[in-house]
Amino acid sequence: MAAERGYAPAQSRLALLHQHGLVVNGETIVTEDEAEALRLYRLAAAGGDLFALNSIGVFHEQGLGGLARDDAEALRHYRLAAARGDDIAMFNLGRFALEGRGGQPPDRDAGIAWHRQAARAGNLGSGLALRALGLDW
């Protein structure tokens, strides 16, 4: 009901359920539906939900929900979410910088900087990425 009433965090959580589906004791509670997940993520992002904004980037990166794979559009969404403090988007920007994705050349320094910022914000994946590079955060 909260999602239907426009509450962005509820829209985002419901989108996540539709993205992966939910089965409890063999009973389907929420059907996997990437198109519906994308629709809900867009509503939630418009309402300011950063997880949703980053998730739209993931949908573009992976070609989910009927979207074509588009690293440049994924990068745009990750930048928007990271600029507002989303640590998962910072992690994604670190990956993209290190790999040279989204129309940008590989940039080790920028990748490390994004991973450090994300790790300091509590992102475990970025902490592990830095350790894999032989670095601390």
PDB file of C-alpha atoms in Angstrom:
ATOM      1  CA  MET A   1       0.000   0.000   0.000  1.00  0.00           C
ATOM      2  CA  ALA A   2       2.857   2.384   0.770  1.00  0.00           C
ATOM      3  CA  ALA A   3       4.315   1.815  -2.700  1.00  0.00           C
ATOM      4  CA  GLU A   4       0.936   2.509  -4.306  1.00  0.00           C
ATOM      5  CA  ARG A   5       0.717   5.750  -2.328  1.00  0.00           C
ATOM      6  CA  GLY A   6       4.046   6.940  -3.745  1.00  0.00           C
ATOM      7  CA  TYR A   7       6.393   6.195  -0.822  1.00  0.00           C
ATOM      8  CA  ALA A   8       9.741   5.892  -2.634  1.00  0.00           C
ATOM      9  CA  PRO A   9      11.466   3.471  -0.200  1.00  0.00           C
ATOM     10  CA  ALA A  10       8.505   1.081  -0.461  1.00  0.00           C
ATOM     11  CA  GLN A  11       8.538   1.352  -4.255  1.00  0.00           C
ATOM     12  CA  SER A  12      12.234   0.525  -4.241  1.00  0.00           C
ATOM     13  CA  ARG A  13      11.766  -2.530  -1.982  1.00  0.00           C
ATOM     14  CA  LEU A  14       8.874  -3.780  -4.065  1.00  0.00           C
ATOM     15  CA  ALA A  15      10.974  -3.284  -7.206  1.00  0.00           C
ATOM     16  CA  LEU A  16      13.713  -5.438  -5.667  1.00  0.00           C
ATOM     17  CA  LEU A  17      11.173  -8.167  -4.966  1.00  0.00           C
ATOM     18  CA  HIS A  18       9.947  -8.048  -8.574  1.00  0.00           C
ATOM     19  CA  GLN A  19      13.526  -8.046  -9.846  1.00  0.00           C
ATOM     20  CA  HIS A  20      14.285 -11.366  -8.146  1.00  0.00           C
ATOM     21  CA  GLY A  21      10.873 -12.762  -7.267  1.00  0.00           C
ATOM     22  CA  LEU A  22       9.895 -14.073  -3.855  1.00  0.00           C
ATOM     23  CA  VAL A  23       8.994 -17.665  -3.077  1.00  0.00           C
ATOM     24  CA  VAL A  24       8.174 -18.742   0.481  1.00  0.00           C
ATOM     25  CA  ASN A  25       7.633 -22.419   1.313  1.00  0.00           C
ATOM     26  CA  GLY A  26       7.176 -23.201  -2.359  1.00  0.00           C
ATOM     27  CA  GLU A  27       4.529 -20.499  -2.824  1.00  0.00           C
ATOM     28  CA  THR A  28       5.204 -17.579  -5.146  1.00  0.00           C
ATOM     29  CA  ILE A  29       4.520 -14.404  -3.193  1.00  0.00           C
ATOM     30  CA  VAL A  30       5.945 -11.930  -5.754  1.00  0.00           C
ATOM     31  CA  THR A  31       6.436 -12.914  -9.390  1.00  0.00           C
ATOM     32  CA  GLU A  32       9.779 -12.110 -10.984  1.00  0.00           C
ATOM     33  CA  ASP A  33       9.088  -9.314 -13.442  1.00  0.00           C
ATOM     34  CA  GLU A  34      12.032  -7.151 -14.520  1.00  0.00           C
ATOM     35  CA  ALA A  35       9.863  -4.707 -16.477  1.00  0.00           C
ATOM     36  CA  GLU A  36       7.731  -4.050 -13.398  1.00  0.00           C
ATOM     37  CA  ALA A  37      10.872  -3.769 -11.283  1.00  0.00           C
ATOM     38  CA  LEU A  38      12.258  -1.139 -13.646  1.00  0.00           C
ATOM     39  CA  ARG A  39       8.974   0.779 -13.592  1.00  0.00           C
ATOM     40  CA  LEU A  40       8.998   0.820  -9.793  1.00  0.00           C
ATOM     41  CA  TYR A  41      12.696   1.732  -9.599  1.00  0.00           C
ATOM     42  CA  ARG A  42      12.007   4.711 -11.870  1.00  0.00           C
ATOM     43  CA  LEU A  43       9.166   5.870  -9.623  1.00  0.00           C
ATOM     44  CA  ALA A  44      11.306   5.432  -6.512  1.00  0.00           C
ATOM     45  CA  ALA A  45      14.271   7.231  -8.073  1.00  0.00           C
ATOM     46  CA  ALA A  46      12.018  10.137  -9.012  1.00  0.00           C
ATOM     47  CA  GLY A  47      11.041  10.214  -5.332  1.00  0.00           C
ATOM     48  CA  GLY A  48      14.684  10.451  -4.267  1.00  0.00           C
ATOM     49  CA  ASP A  49      15.511   6.823  -3.463  1.00  0.00           C
ATOM     50  CA  LEU A  50      19.253   6.321  -4.104  1.00  0.00           C
ATOM     51  CA  PHE A  51      19.132   2.518  -4.129  1.00  0.00           C
ATOM     52  CA  ALA A  52      16.591   2.773  -6.948  1.00  0.00           C
ATOM     53  CA  LEU A  53      18.719   5.273  -8.869  1.00  0.00           C
ATOM     54  CA  ASN A  54      21.734   2.962  -8.645  1.00  0.00           C
ATOM     55  CA  SER A  55      19.558  -0.022  -9.570  1.00  0.00           C
ATOM     56  CA  ILE A  56      18.473   1.683 -12.787  1.00  0.00           C
ATOM     57  CA  GLY A  57      22.189   1.910 -13.580  1.00  0.00           C
ATOM     58  CA  VAL A  58      22.486  -1.832 -12.977  1.00  0.00           C
ATOM     59  CA  PHE A  59      19.557  -2.462 -15.324  1.00  0.00           C
ATOM     60  CA  HIS A  60      21.330  -0.462 -18.041  1.00  0.00           C
ATOM     61  CA  GLU A  61      24.669  -2.160 -17.370  1.00  0.00           C
ATOM     62  CA  GLN A  62      23.237  -5.666 -17.502  1.00  0.00           C
ATOM     63  CA  GLY A  63      20.503  -5.131 -20.076  1.00  0.00           C
ATOM     64  CA  LEU A  64      17.644  -5.996 -17.716  1.00  0.00           C
ATOM     65  CA  GLY A  65      13.974  -5.064 -17.870  1.00  0.00           C
ATOM     66  CA  GLY A  66      13.931  -4.840 -21.650  1.00  0.00           C
ATOM     67  CA  LEU A  67      16.762  -2.292 -21.786  1.00  0.00           C
ATOM     68  CA  ALA A  68      19.735  -2.691 -24.084  1.00  0.00           C
ATOM     69  CA  ARG A  69      23.123  -2.920 -22.389  1.00  0.00           C
ATOM     70  CA  ASP A  70      24.411   0.636 -22.141  1.00  0.00           C
ATOM     71  CA  ASP A  71      27.467   1.322 -19.995  1.00  0.00           C
ATOM     72  CA  ALA A  72      27.309   5.068 -20.661  1.00  0.00           C
ATOM     73  CA  GLU A  73      23.761   5.263 -19.319  1.00  0.00           C
ATOM     74  CA  ALA A  74      24.706   3.028 -16.380  1.00  0.00           C
ATOM     75  CA  LEU A  75      27.618   5.365 -15.632  1.00  0.00           C
ATOM     76  CA  ARG A  76      25.282   8.368 -15.699  1.00  0.00           C
ATOM     77  CA  HIS A  77      22.977   6.787 -13.115  1.00  0.00           C
ATOM     78  CA  TYR A  78      25.883   5.681 -10.919  1.00  0.00           C
ATOM     79  CA  ARG A  79      27.277   9.221 -10.949  1.00  0.00           C
ATOM     80  CA  LEU A  80      23.914  10.700  -9.969  1.00  0.00           C
ATOM     81  CA  ALA A  81      23.511   8.281  -7.049  1.00  0.00           C
ATOM     82  CA  ALA A  82      27.137   8.616  -5.903  1.00  0.00           C
ATOM     83  CA  ALA A  83      26.901  12.403  -5.942  1.00  0.00           C
ATOM     84  CA  ARG A  84      24.109  12.052  -3.373  1.00  0.00           C
ATOM     85  CA  GLY A  85      26.172   9.709  -1.181  1.00  0.00           C
ATOM     86  CA  ASP A  86      25.188   6.203  -2.304  1.00  0.00           C
ATOM     87  CA  ASP A  87      28.077   3.862  -1.442  1.00  0.00           C
ATOM     88  CA  ILE A  88      26.938   1.136  -3.859  1.00  0.00           C
ATOM     89  CA  ALA A  89      27.056   3.629  -6.723  1.00  0.00           C
ATOM     90  CA  MET A  90      30.533   4.694  -5.557  1.00  0.00           C
ATOM     91  CA  PHE A  91      31.587   1.036  -5.712  1.00  0.00           C
ATOM     92  CA  ASN A  92      30.194   0.822  -9.249  1.00  0.00           C
ATOM     93  CA  LEU A  93      32.058   3.986 -10.261  1.00  0.00           C
ATOM     94  CA  GLY A  94      35.244   2.428  -8.897  1.00  0.00           C
ATOM     95  CA  ARG A  95      34.680  -0.670 -11.035  1.00  0.00           C
ATOM     96  CA  PHE A  96      33.918   1.364 -14.126  1.00  0.00           C
ATOM     97  CA  ALA A  97      36.975   3.597 -13.663  1.00  0.00           C
ATOM     98  CA  LEU A  98      39.340   0.662 -13.156  1.00  0.00           C
ATOM     99  CA  GLU A  99      37.888  -1.217 -16.135  1.00  0.00           C
ATOM    100  CA  GLY A 100      37.542   1.808 -18.416  1.00  0.00           C
ATOM    101  CA  ARG A 101      33.823   1.359 -18.986  1.00  0.00           C
ATOM    102  CA  GLY A 102      31.082   3.777 -19.940  1.00  0.00           C
ATOM    103  CA  GLY A 103      33.115   5.633 -22.542  1.00  0.00           C
ATOM    104  CA  GLN A 104      35.943   6.548 -20.202  1.00  0.00           C
ATOM    105  CA  PRO A 105      39.514   5.265 -20.380  1.00  0.00           C
ATOM    106  CA  PRO A 106      40.791   3.072 -17.554  1.00  0.00           C
ATOM    107  CA  ASP A 107      41.829   5.269 -14.638  1.00  0.00           C
ATOM    108  CA  ARG A 108      43.441   3.449 -11.706  1.00  0.00           C
ATOM    109  CA  ASP A 109      43.678   6.565  -9.546  1.00  0.00           C
ATOM    110  CA  ALA A 110      40.006   7.451 -10.005  1.00  0.00           C
ATOM    111  CA  GLY A 111      38.982   3.830  -9.404  1.00  0.00           C
ATOM    112  CA  ILE A 112      40.971   3.691  -6.180  1.00  0.00           C
ATOM    113  CA  ALA A 113      39.565   7.040  -5.057  1.00  0.00           C
ATOM    114  CA  TRP A 114      35.978   5.874  -5.634  1.00  0.00           C
ATOM    115  CA  HIS A 115      36.613   2.583  -3.864  1.00  0.00           C
ATOM    116  CA  ARG A 116      38.190   4.397  -0.905  1.00  0.00           C
ATOM    117  CA  GLN A 117      35.230   6.753  -0.650  1.00  0.00           C
ATOM    118  CA  ALA A 118      32.794   3.834  -0.834  1.00  0.00           C
ATOM    119  CA  ALA A 119      34.763   1.790   1.715  1.00  0.00           C
ATOM    120  CA  ARG A 120      34.799   4.736   4.127  1.00  0.00           C
ATOM    121  CA  ALA A 121      31.026   4.911   3.682  1.00  0.00           C
ATOM    122  CA  GLY A 122      30.799   1.247   4.727  1.00  0.00           C
ATOM    123  CA  ASN A 123      30.858  -0.586   1.391  1.00  0.00           C
ATOM    124  CA  LEU A 124      32.439  -3.984   1.992  1.00  0.00           C
ATOM    125  CA  GLY A 125      32.885  -4.696  -1.741  1.00  0.00           C
ATOM    126  CA  SER A 126      35.070  -1.639  -2.148  1.00  0.00           C
ATOM    127  CA  GLY A 127      37.134  -2.620   0.868  1.00  0.00           C
ATOM    128  CA  LEU A 128      37.706  -6.024  -0.704  1.00  0.00           C
ATOM    129  CA  ALA A 129      38.519  -4.445  -4.085  1.00  0.00           C
ATOM    130  CA  LEU A 130      41.161  -2.261  -2.438  1.00  0.00           C
ATOM    131  CA  ARG A 131      42.673  -5.244  -0.644  1.00  0.00           C
ATOM    132  CA  ALA A 132      42.795  -7.127  -3.946  1.00  0.00           C
ATOM    133  CA  LEU A 133      44.837  -4.216  -5.293  1.00  0.00           C
ATOM    134  CA  GLY A 134      47.147  -4.464  -2.283  1.00  0.00           C
ATOM    135  CA  LEU A 135      45.822  -1.226  -0.788  1.00  0.00           C
ATOM    136  CA  ASP A 136      44.221  -0.057   2.430  1.00  0.00           C
ATOM    137  CA  TRP A 137      41.443   2.431   2.703  1.00  0.00           C
TER     138      TRP A 137
END
